[in-house]
Coordinates of C-alpha atoms in Angstrom, one line a residue:
Chain H
M16 CA 53.9 93.6 118.2
T17 CA 56.0 95.3 115.5
Q18 CA 53.1 95.1 113.0
N19 CA 50.9 96.9 115.6
V20 CA 53.3 99.6 116.1
S21 CA 53.8 100.3 112.4
S22 CA 50.1 100.2 111.5
E23 CA 49.6 102.7 114.4
Q24 CA 52.1 105.2 112.9
T25 CA 50.5 104.7 109.6
T26 CA 47.1 105.5 110.8
R27 CA 48.7 108.7 112.6
N28 CA 50.3 109.7 109.3
I29 CA 47.2 109.4 107.4
G30 CA 44.9 111.3 109.8
G31 CA 47.7 113.4 111.2
G32 CA 47.5 117.2 111.7
N33 CA 51.0 118.3 110.3
S34 CA 51.5 120.1 107.0
T35 CA 51.8 117.2 104.7
P36 CA 48.3 115.7 105.1
V37 CA 46.8 119.2 104.2
F38 CA 48.8 118.9 100.9
W39 CA 47.7 115.4 100.0
G40 CA 44.1 116.0 101.2
R41 CA 44.0 119.2 99.0
L42 CA 45.7 117.3 96.1
S43 CA 43.0 114.6 96.2
G44 CA 40.3 117.1 96.4
W45 CA 41.6 118.9 93.3
G46 CA 39.4 118.4 90.4
P47 CA 42.0 117.8 87.6
Y48 CA 43.9 115.6 89.8
H49 CA 41.0 113.6 90.7
A50 CA 39.9 113.1 87.2
L51 CA 43.2 112.0 86.1
V52 CA 43.6 109.4 88.7
R53 CA 40.1 108.2 87.8
V54 CA 40.9 107.9 84.2
A55 CA 44.3 106.2 84.9
T56 CA 42.8 103.6 87.4
A57 CA 39.5 103.0 85.5
S58 CA 40.4 99.5 85.1
P59 CA 43.1 97.2 86.5
R60 CA 44.5 96.6 83.0
R61 CA 44.9 100.3 82.4
Q62 CA 46.5 100.7 85.7
F63 CA 48.8 98.0 84.9
L64 CA 49.8 99.4 81.6
I65 CA 50.4 102.8 83.0
L66 CA 52.7 101.3 85.7
A67 CA 54.4 99.0 83.4
A68 CA 55.1 101.2 80.4
F69 CA 58.1 103.2 81.8
P70 CA 60.1 100.2 83.2
I71 CA 59.5 98.2 80.1
L72 CA 60.7 101.1 77.9
W73 CA 63.8 102.0 80.2
V74 CA 64.8 98.3 80.5
L75 CA 64.7 97.7 76.7
S76 CA 66.3 101.1 75.7
Q77 CA 68.9 101.4 78.4
H78 CA 69.8 98.0 79.7
L79 CA 69.4 96.0 76.5
G80 CA 70.0 98.8 74.1
P81 CA 73.7 99.4 74.6
M82 CA 74.4 95.6 74.2
L83 CA 72.5 95.3 71.1
Q84 CA 74.0 98.5 69.7
M85 CA 77.5 97.1 70.3
F86 CA 76.6 93.9 68.6
R87 CA 75.3 95.8 65.6
V88 CA 78.3 98.0 65.4
S89 CA 80.5 94.8 65.7
L90 CA 79.1 93.7 62.3
T91 CA 79.8 96.9 60.3
D92 CA 82.8 98.0 58.5
A93 CA 83.2 101.6 59.8
Y94 CA 81.9 103.3 63.0
P95 CA 81.0 106.3 63.5
V96 CA 80.0 106.5 59.7
A97 CA 81.7 109.4 57.9
P98 CA 79.4 111.6 55.9
G99 CA 79.2 110.1 52.2
V100 CA 80.6 106.9 53.0
E101 CA 78.4 103.8 52.7
Q102 CA 78.2 101.5 56.0
N103 CA 78.5 97.9 55.0
F104 CA 77.7 94.8 57.1
T105 CA 80.6 92.3 57.4
L106 CA 82.1 89.6 59.6
D107 CA 85.8 90.7 59.2
N108 CA 86.0 92.0 62.8
Y109 CA 85.3 88.5 63.9
V110 CA 87.7 86.8 61.6
R111 CA 90.4 89.3 62.5
F112 CA 90.1 88.0 66.1
F113 CA 91.2 84.5 65.1
G114 CA 93.9 85.6 62.6
D115 CA 96.3 86.9 65.1
S116 CA 97.8 85.4 68.3
I117 CA 98.2 89.0 69.4
F118 CA 94.4 89.0 69.9
W119 CA 93.5 85.5 71.1
M120 CA 96.4 85.2 73.3
P121 CA 95.2 87.8 75.8
F122 CA 91.6 86.5 75.4
F123 CA 92.5 83.0 76.7
R124 CA 94.9 84.3 79.2
T125 CA 92.0 86.5 80.6
L126 CA 89.7 83.4 80.8
I127 CA 92.4 81.4 82.6
F128 CA 93.2 84.1 84.9
A129 CA 89.8 84.8 85.8
G130 CA 89.2 81.1 86.5
V131 CA 92.4 80.7 88.6
F132 CA 91.7 83.9 90.5
T133 CA 88.2 82.9 91.2
F134 CA 89.3 79.6 92.5
C135 CA 91.9 81.2 94.8
T136 CA 89.2 83.7 96.1
L137 CA 86.9 80.8 97.0
L138 CA 89.7 79.0 98.8
I139 CA 90.7 82.1 100.9
T140 CA 87.1 83.3 101.6
Y141 CA 85.4 80.0 102.5
P142 CA 87.1 79.4 106.0
V143 CA 86.6 83.2 106.7
A144 CA 82.7 82.8 105.7
Y145 CA 82.6 79.5 107.6
F146 CA 84.2 81.1 110.8
L147 CA 81.6 84.1 110.7
A148 CA 78.6 81.8 110.2
R149 CA 79.5 79.1 112.5
H150 CA 81.9 80.3 115.1
V151 CA 80.7 83.8 115.9
S152 CA 77.7 84.4 118.1
R153 CA 74.7 86.0 116.4
K154 CA 75.2 89.2 118.3
N155 CA 78.7 89.6 117.1
Q156 CA 78.3 88.4 113.5
M157 CA 77.3 91.8 112.1
L158 CA 80.2 93.4 113.7
F159 CA 82.7 90.9 112.5
L160 CA 81.2 91.2 108.9
L161 CA 81.2 95.0 109.1
L162 CA 84.9 95.0 109.8
L163 CA 85.4 93.3 106.5
L164 CA 82.9 95.6 104.7
I165 CA 84.8 98.9 105.4
P166 CA 87.7 98.4 102.9
F167 CA 84.9 97.3 100.4
W168 CA 83.6 100.7 100.2
V169 CA 87.0 102.0 99.0
G170 CA 87.5 102.1 95.3
E171 CA 89.1 99.9 92.8
I172 CA 91.8 102.4 92.0
V173 CA 92.7 103.2 95.5
R174 CA 93.0 99.5 96.6
T175 CA 95.0 98.7 93.4
Y176 CA 97.4 101.5 94.5
A177 CA 97.6 99.9 98.0
I178 CA 98.6 96.7 96.4
M179 CA 101.3 98.5 94.5
I180 CA 102.8 99.9 97.7
L181 CA 102.6 96.4 99.4
L182 CA 104.4 94.7 96.7
G183 CA 106.7 97.2 95.1
N184 CA 110.6 96.6 95.1
T185 CA 110.7 99.0 98.1
G186 CA 107.4 97.9 99.4
A187 CA 106.4 96.4 102.8
V188 CA 106.9 92.8 101.9
N189 CA 110.2 93.1 100.4
L190 CA 111.2 95.3 103.4
V191 CA 110.2 92.6 105.8
L192 CA 111.9 89.9 103.7
T193 CA 115.2 91.9 103.5
T194 CA 115.3 92.9 107.1
F195 CA 114.9 89.4 108.3
G196 CA 117.6 88.3 105.9
L197 CA 115.3 86.0 104.1
V198 CA 116.3 87.3 100.7
D199 CA 119.5 89.2 99.5
R200 CA 117.7 91.5 97.1
P201 CA 114.0 92.4 96.8
I202 CA 111.9 90.1 95.0
P203 CA 110.3 91.7 91.8
F204 CA 106.7 90.9 92.6
M205 CA 105.4 93.8 90.6
Y206 CA 104.3 93.6 87.0
T207 CA 103.8 89.9 87.1
S208 CA 100.7 87.6 87.1
F209 CA 101.3 87.3 90.9
S210 CA 100.9 91.0 91.6
M211 CA 97.8 91.0 89.3
G212 CA 96.4 88.0 91.1
V213 CA 97.0 89.6 94.5
G214 CA 95.1 92.5 93.4
I215 CA 92.2 90.9 91.8
V216 CA 91.7 88.6 94.8
Y217 CA 91.9 91.7 97.0
L218 CA 89.2 93.6 95.0
T219 CA 86.7 90.6 94.4
S220 CA 86.9 88.6 97.8
L221 CA 84.0 90.4 99.3
Y222 CA 81.7 89.4 96.3
M223 CA 82.6 85.8 97.1
L224 CA 82.4 86.2 100.9
L225 CA 78.8 87.5 101.0
P226 CA 76.9 84.6 99.1
L227 CA 79.1 82.1 100.9
Y228 CA 78.2 83.5 104.2
S229 CA 74.5 83.7 103.6
A230 CA 74.6 80.2 102.4
L231 CA 76.4 78.9 105.5
E232 CA 74.4 80.9 107.8
K233 CA 71.2 78.9 106.7
L234 CA 72.9 75.6 107.5
P235 CA 71.6 74.1 110.7
K236 CA 74.2 73.7 113.3
S237 CA 72.6 70.5 114.5
M238 CA 73.5 68.7 111.4
N239 CA 77.2 69.1 112.1
E240 CA 76.7 68.3 115.8
A241 CA 75.0 65.0 114.8
A242 CA 77.7 64.0 112.4
A243 CA 80.3 64.8 115.1
D244 CA 78.4 62.5 117.6
L245 CA 78.4 59.8 115.0
G246 CA 82.2 60.1 114.8
A247 CA 82.7 62.0 111.6
G248 CA 86.0 64.0 111.8
A249 CA 86.2 67.6 110.7
W250 CA 87.3 66.9 107.1
T251 CA 84.4 64.5 106.5
R252 CA 81.8 66.8 108.2
F253 CA 83.0 69.5 105.8
R254 CA 83.1 67.3 102.8
R255 CA 79.8 65.5 103.4
I256 CA 77.7 68.4 104.9
S257 CA 79.0 71.9 104.6
L258 CA 80.1 71.6 101.1
P259 CA 77.2 69.8 99.4
L260 CA 74.7 72.3 101.3
T261 CA 76.5 75.4 100.2
I262 CA 77.0 74.6 96.6
E263 CA 74.4 77.3 95.8
G264 CA 76.4 80.0 97.5
I265 CA 79.7 78.7 95.9
S266 CA 78.0 78.7 92.5
S267 CA 76.6 82.3 92.8
G268 CA 79.9 83.6 94.4
C269 CA 82.1 82.1 91.7
T270 CA 79.8 83.4 89.1
L271 CA 80.0 86.9 90.3
V272 CA 83.6 86.9 90.9
F273 CA 84.4 85.3 87.4
L274 CA 82.3 87.9 85.6
I275 CA 83.9 90.9 87.6
S276 CA 87.5 89.6 87.1
T277 CA 87.2 89.3 83.4
G278 CA 86.0 93.0 83.3
F279 CA 89.0 94.6 85.1
Y280 CA 90.9 97.2 83.1
A281 CA 92.8 99.5 85.4
T282 CA 94.1 96.8 87.9
P283 CA 95.9 94.8 85.2
V284 CA 97.2 98.0 83.6
L285 CA 98.6 99.1 86.8
L286 CA 99.6 95.8 88.5
G287 CA 100.5 93.6 85.2
G288 CA 103.3 93.9 82.8
P289 CA 103.8 93.1 79.2
S290 CA 103.6 89.4 79.7
T291 CA 100.2 89.6 81.4
T292 CA 98.2 91.8 78.9
V293 CA 94.6 91.0 79.3
F294 CA 91.8 91.1 76.7
A295 CA 90.3 94.2 78.5
E296 CA 93.5 96.0 77.6
T297 CA 93.2 94.8 73.9
I298 CA 89.7 95.9 73.6
A299 CA 90.6 99.3 75.1
G300 CA 93.2 99.8 72.7
F301 CA 90.6 100.2 69.9
F302 CA 88.9 103.0 71.6
H303 CA 92.0 105.2 72.3
V304 CA 93.0 105.5 68.7
A305 CA 91.2 106.7 65.7
G306 CA 87.4 106.0 65.6
D307 CA 87.6 103.6 62.6
Q308 CA 88.8 100.8 65.0
W309 CA 85.4 100.9 67.1
P310 CA 83.8 98.0 65.1
T311 CA 86.6 95.8 66.0
G312 CA 86.6 96.7 69.5
A313 CA 82.9 96.0 69.6
A314 CA 83.3 92.7 68.0
F315 CA 86.0 91.8 70.5
A316 CA 83.7 92.9 73.4
T317 CA 81.0 90.7 72.0
I318 CA 83.4 87.7 71.8
M319 CA 84.4 88.2 75.4
F320 CA 80.8 88.8 76.7
A321 CA 79.6 85.7 74.9
A322 CA 82.6 83.5 76.3
A323 CA 82.1 84.9 79.8
L324 CA 78.2 84.1 79.6
L325 CA 78.9 80.6 78.1
I326 CA 81.4 79.7 80.8
T327 CA 79.3 80.8 83.8
A328 CA 76.2 79.0 82.3
A329 CA 78.0 75.9 81.8
F330 CA 79.6 76.2 85.3
Q331 CA 76.2 76.7 86.8
K332 CA 74.9 73.7 85.1
I333 CA 77.5 71.6 86.4
M334 CA 77.0 72.9 89.9
S335 CA 73.3 72.3 89.9
A336 CA 73.9 68.8 88.5
L337 CA 76.3 68.2 91.5
R338 CA 73.7 69.5 93.8
K339 CA 70.9 67.3 92.5
G340 CA 72.8 64.1 91.8
D341 CA 74.4 63.7 95.0
P342 CA 74.0 60.1 95.9
R343 CA 76.5 60.0 98.8
Chain L
M13 CA 78.3 68.3 125.9
N14 CA 81.8 68.9 127.0
D15 CA 83.3 66.5 124.7
R16 CA 81.4 68.2 121.8
V17 CA 83.1 71.5 122.8
E18 CA 86.4 69.7 123.0
L19 CA 85.9 68.3 119.5
F20 CA 85.2 71.7 117.9
R21 CA 88.0 73.5 119.6
G22 CA 90.8 72.6 117.1
N23 CA 88.7 73.8 114.2
R24 CA 87.8 76.9 116.2
I25 CA 91.3 78.1 116.8
F26 CA 92.5 77.3 113.3
L27 CA 89.4 79.3 111.9
T28 CA 89.8 82.2 114.2
C29 CA 93.5 82.4 112.8
V30 CA 92.3 82.5 109.4
Y31 CA 89.7 85.3 110.0
W32 CA 92.1 87.5 111.7
A33 CA 94.8 86.8 108.8
F34 CA 92.3 87.9 106.4
V35 CA 91.4 90.8 108.4
L36 CA 95.1 91.8 108.1
Y37 CA 95.3 91.0 104.4
V38 CA 92.3 93.5 104.0
F39 CA 93.5 96.4 106.1
V40 CA 97.4 96.0 105.9
P41 CA 97.6 97.5 102.4
L42 CA 95.4 100.3 103.0
I43 CA 97.1 101.2 106.3
L44 CA 100.4 101.2 104.5
M45 CA 99.0 103.5 101.9
V46 CA 97.7 105.7 104.2
M47 CA 101.2 105.9 106.1
M48 CA 103.0 106.5 103.0
G49 CA 101.1 109.9 102.5
F50 CA 102.8 111.2 105.6
K51 CA 106.3 110.3 104.0
D52 CA 108.6 113.5 103.9
S53 CA 110.1 112.4 100.5
N54 CA 109.1 112.3 97.0
F55 CA 110.1 108.8 96.7
I56 CA 107.5 106.0 97.6
G57 CA 109.0 103.1 99.4
F58 CA 109.9 101.9 102.9
P59 CA 111.3 102.6 105.4
I60 CA 109.8 105.8 106.2
R61 CA 112.4 107.9 108.1
S62 CA 110.7 111.4 108.5
W63 CA 107.1 112.5 108.5
T64 CA 105.3 115.3 107.2
L65 CA 101.8 116.8 106.7
D66 CA 102.8 118.7 103.4
W67 CA 101.1 116.4 101.0
Y68 CA 97.8 117.0 102.8
T69 CA 98.0 120.7 102.9
G70 CA 99.3 120.5 99.4
I71 CA 96.1 118.9 98.2
F72 CA 93.9 121.3 99.9
A73 CA 95.6 124.0 98.2
D74 CA 95.4 122.3 94.8
T75 CA 92.3 123.7 93.0
E76 CA 92.5 120.8 90.3
V77 CA 92.3 118.2 92.9
L78 CA 89.4 120.1 94.8
S79 CA 87.3 120.6 91.6
T80 CA 87.7 117.1 90.9
F81 CA 86.3 116.0 94.2
G82 CA 83.4 118.3 93.5
Y83 CA 83.0 116.9 90.0
S84 CA 82.9 113.4 91.2
V85 CA 80.4 114.2 93.9
S86 CA 78.0 116.0 91.7
I87 CA 78.1 113.0 89.2
A88 CA 77.5 110.6 92.1
V89 CA 74.5 112.7 93.3
L90 CA 72.9 113.2 90.1
S91 CA 73.3 109.6 88.9
T92 CA 71.9 108.4 92.2
L93 CA 68.8 110.6 91.9
I94 CA 68.1 108.9 88.5
S95 CA 69.0 105.4 89.6
V96 CA 66.7 105.6 92.7
I97 CA 63.6 107.0 91.0
V98 CA 63.9 104.3 88.1
G99 CA 64.8 101.8 90.6
I100 CA 61.8 102.2 92.6
W101 CA 59.5 102.3 89.7
I102 CA 60.8 99.0 88.3
A103 CA 60.8 97.4 91.9
V104 CA 57.1 98.4 92.5
L105 CA 56.2 96.7 89.2
L106 CA 58.0 93.5 89.7
E107 CA 57.3 92.8 93.4
G108 CA 54.5 90.7 94.0
R109 CA 53.0 90.9 90.6
K110 CA 52.5 88.0 88.3
F111 CA 52.3 88.8 84.5
T112 CA 53.8 87.2 81.2
G113 CA 57.3 88.3 80.7
R114 CA 58.2 89.1 84.2
A115 CA 61.1 86.7 84.5
L116 CA 62.5 88.2 81.3
L117 CA 61.9 91.8 82.5
F118 CA 63.5 90.9 86.0
G119 CA 66.6 89.2 84.1
L120 CA 66.9 92.3 81.8
T121 CA 66.8 94.5 84.9
L122 CA 69.8 92.9 86.5
L123 CA 71.7 92.8 83.1
P124 CA 73.8 96.0 83.7
A125 CA 75.0 94.6 87.0
L126 CA 76.3 91.3 85.4
V127 CA 78.1 92.8 82.3
P128 CA 81.8 92.8 83.0
G129 CA 83.3 96.4 83.6
I130 CA 85.2 97.0 80.4
I131 CA 82.3 95.6 78.2
S132 CA 79.7 97.7 80.0
A133 CA 82.0 100.9 79.5
I134 CA 82.4 100.4 75.9
A135 CA 78.9 99.5 75.3
F136 CA 77.8 102.7 76.9
R137 CA 80.4 104.5 75.0
I138 CA 79.1 103.3 71.6
Y139 CA 75.6 103.8 72.6
A140 CA 76.3 107.3 73.9
R141 CA 77.8 108.2 70.5
W142 CA 74.6 106.6 68.8
L143 CA 72.3 108.8 71.1
G144 CA 74.5 111.9 70.4
I145 CA 75.6 112.3 74.0
E146 CA 79.1 113.8 74.1
P147 CA 81.7 112.4 76.5
G148 CA 81.7 114.3 79.6
M149 CA 79.5 114.7 82.8
G150 CA 76.2 114.0 81.0
A151 CA 77.5 110.7 79.6
I152 CA 79.0 109.7 82.9
V153 CA 76.0 110.5 85.0
W154 CA 73.8 108.4 82.4
A155 CA 76.2 105.6 82.5
H156 CA 76.5 105.4 86.3
A157 CA 72.6 105.8 86.7
V158 CA 71.9 102.7 84.3
H159 CA 74.7 100.7 85.9
N160 CA 73.4 101.2 89.5
V161 CA 69.7 100.6 88.8
P162 CA 69.8 96.8 89.5
F163 CA 71.1 97.4 93.0
V164 CA 68.4 99.7 93.8
V165 CA 65.7 97.3 92.4
L166 CA 67.1 94.6 94.4
V167 CA 67.2 96.6 97.7
I168 CA 63.7 98.1 97.3
M169 CA 62.1 94.6 96.3
A170 CA 63.4 93.2 99.4
R171 CA 61.8 95.8 101.5
L172 CA 58.6 95.9 99.6
S173 CA 58.1 92.1 100.0
T174 CA 57.8 92.7 103.9
L175 CA 55.2 95.6 103.4
P176 CA 51.9 94.3 105.1
K177 CA 49.3 94.4 102.3
S178 CA 46.7 95.3 104.9
Q179 CA 48.1 98.7 105.3
I180 CA 47.6 99.5 101.5
E181 CA 44.1 97.9 101.8
A182 CA 43.3 100.0 104.9
A183 CA 44.3 103.1 103.2
R184 CA 42.2 102.3 100.2
D185 CA 39.2 101.6 102.3
L186 CA 39.6 104.9 103.9
G187 CA 39.4 106.7 100.5
A188 CA 42.9 107.1 99.3
D189 CA 43.4 106.6 95.7
P190 CA 46.3 104.2 94.5
V191 CA 48.7 107.3 94.2
I192 CA 48.1 108.6 97.6
A193 CA 48.1 105.3 99.1
F194 CA 51.6 104.6 97.4
M195 CA 52.9 108.1 98.5
R196 CA 51.6 108.0 102.1
V197 CA 51.9 104.2 103.0
T198 CA 54.3 102.6 100.7
M199 CA 56.9 105.5 100.4
P200 CA 57.4 106.0 104.1
Y201 CA 57.7 102.2 104.6
L202 CA 60.6 102.2 101.9
I203 CA 62.6 105.0 103.4
P204 CA 65.2 102.8 105.2
A205 CA 65.8 100.9 101.8
I206 CA 65.9 104.1 99.7
L207 CA 68.6 105.7 101.9
G208 CA 70.5 102.4 101.9
A209 CA 70.2 102.2 98.3
S210 CA 71.2 105.8 97.6
I211 CA 74.3 105.6 99.8
F212 CA 75.2 102.3 97.8
C213 CA 74.7 104.2 94.6
L214 CA 76.7 107.1 95.8
L215 CA 79.7 105.0 96.6
L216 CA 79.5 102.9 93.5
S217 CA 79.5 106.0 91.3
F218 CA 82.1 107.8 93.3
D219 CA 84.5 104.8 93.2
D220 CA 83.8 103.9 89.6
F221 CA 86.7 104.1 87.3
V222 CA 86.2 102.2 84.0
R223 CA 82.9 103.8 83.0
S224 CA 84.3 107.3 84.0
F225 CA 87.3 106.6 82.1
F226 CA 85.6 105.7 78.8
L227 CA 82.8 108.1 78.8
G228 CA 84.7 111.2 80.3
G229 CA 85.8 114.3 78.6
Y230 CA 88.8 116.4 79.6
E231 CA 87.8 116.7 83.1
P232 CA 88.6 113.7 85.2
T233 CA 86.7 112.1 87.9
L234 CA 88.7 111.4 91.1
P235 CA 89.6 107.8 90.3
V236 CA 90.5 108.8 86.9
L237 CA 92.7 111.6 88.2
I238 CA 94.5 109.2 90.4
F239 CA 94.9 106.7 87.6
A240 CA 96.5 109.5 85.5
K241 CA 98.8 110.5 88.1
L242 CA 99.8 106.8 88.9
R243 CA 100.7 106.3 85.2
S244 CA 103.2 109.1 85.3
G245 CA 104.7 107.9 88.5
M246 CA 104.0 107.2 92.3
S247 CA 104.1 110.1 94.8
P248 CA 103.2 110.6 98.4
E249 CA 100.7 113.3 96.9
I250 CA 98.7 110.4 95.4
N251 CA 98.6 108.7 98.7
A252 CA 97.2 111.9 100.3
I253 CA 94.5 112.2 97.6
A254 CA 93.6 108.5 97.9
T255 CA 93.5 108.6 101.7
V256 CA 91.0 111.6 101.6
A257 CA 88.8 109.6 99.3
L258 CA 89.2 106.5 101.4
I259 CA 88.3 108.2 104.6
L260 CA 85.2 110.0 102.8
T261 CA 83.9 106.6 101.4
A262 CA 84.5 104.6 104.5
V263 CA 82.8 107.1 106.9
V264 CA 79.7 107.5 104.5
G265 CA 79.5 103.7 104.2
L266 CA 79.7 103.0 108.0
W267 CA 77.3 105.9 108.8
A268 CA 74.8 104.4 106.3
E269 CA 75.2 101.0 107.6
R270 CA 74.4 102.0 111.1
F271 CA 71.6 104.3 110.1
T272 CA 69.8 101.8 108.0
R273 CA 70.2 99.2 110.7
R274 CA 68.6 101.5 113.2
M275 CA 65.6 102.5 110.8
N276 CA 65.1 98.8 110.1
K277 CA 64.9 97.9 113.8
E278 CA 62.4 100.7 114.4
T279 CA 59.9 99.8 111.6

């Protein structure tokens, strides 16, 4: 039915009497255009090359180019090169990273934080996604999901600021705690790994929620019901059915959230303190000062990117092994 | 049947509570932030004893804030235009075609979306210097455009995969060359997806901090301005600015969601 309607529309558009068909009709009848199209589409091979040339050029120069250039700069001793100075290739920038704990401490801290925050996000959003996919009627699912998407459109900085107001010494949480007499003086939540965690989980939870939701939505309801009929309790049903069958969603959600949380810069600056410096701040430091620090910054960013990729690749390997070799 | 309903009820109550708790977690910080913009005091913090609209009237009189809004919006519009054109082109190439290197090309297409924010920002910064683009509007537009291309490609590819091939064939049989068939059949079919992808790009660009921060010149975009103001101290003025940005993005997002859903139903 739908197909019929849309093909009727298309037919009407092609033959229609409004102003655009005149334009297209004129264009296709115009000699030079006609010749050009005929030359361009003379063979499928030529047609493909014309179609493919721009995307390939774009992807290589704009998507891959910046990463390769960053890697190249990381191997040099000076960038941008001052006139009259020779640029040499060196590994010093990488050696520098291992030489000082002020560099590798934030690096490992970032990876550990990102791992922990990703796990927290998973724990928090899994039941929410489960509820949306399994306990809300089809008709209302979009509405319930949309409710959660609204804050998602609000930017990183605005949401980070909202967390600052929530957790500050005169913030809402401390106001509630002191008025109910639970604490004598405000708890200093801010500028700790706790406030940073709340902020990052707040920013990333929807990137976890959406893959989980789409994985859970595909899960047939009948499986759970059959298991329940056979006497499986809620925990067993979750562990033996929902969890193994949604591993793909878990794996892609965690990968996404991990990569995003290693890349945050503003949130750790605003919510974290001196004891929670992350590697993004270390890297950024090389770009705020004089230009001759750029190669070191580039090297550190390369290390960070390589580490993040390695960890997510290993994680995905483990997850797919779990999925395949599940003998239970 | 009743037994079964009984069996799932406990779970259901628990999960309903979790969902609404999560809704609170997502909304309460934003609601508090909006409330704070009406506080009649220079000092951020609860409780709020008296209320005022002065902060809002203040920002609409502040030319710096207003021009920053304009600057952010024009960056968003320009970068979206580039992303959408490039994204459609790449999607048309990738969808439904088999050729050597397709998987590699697809992987590289998604790359900018997978690079963590800070690394992407400084890679763009280095590359912009290499290309000779000065920090400023051009550099930000370029970085946002490249970063947003993968999202456009994914949305357009999803829509293209549902396009009935027979329609293109019919157009070709009726004498349309490939270009005209594309413009008259494929493009109209893609409109809901193009619109959805555009709005998504606009919001991504408008909200982006890290790329704008590292590629910007002296003129700040809105998130960069808020960040700079926050570093020099919290004030209800920031809340008012953030609230206006929040309302703008939420309204645009909601409208787009409704609009694309309706368009998808019609075709």
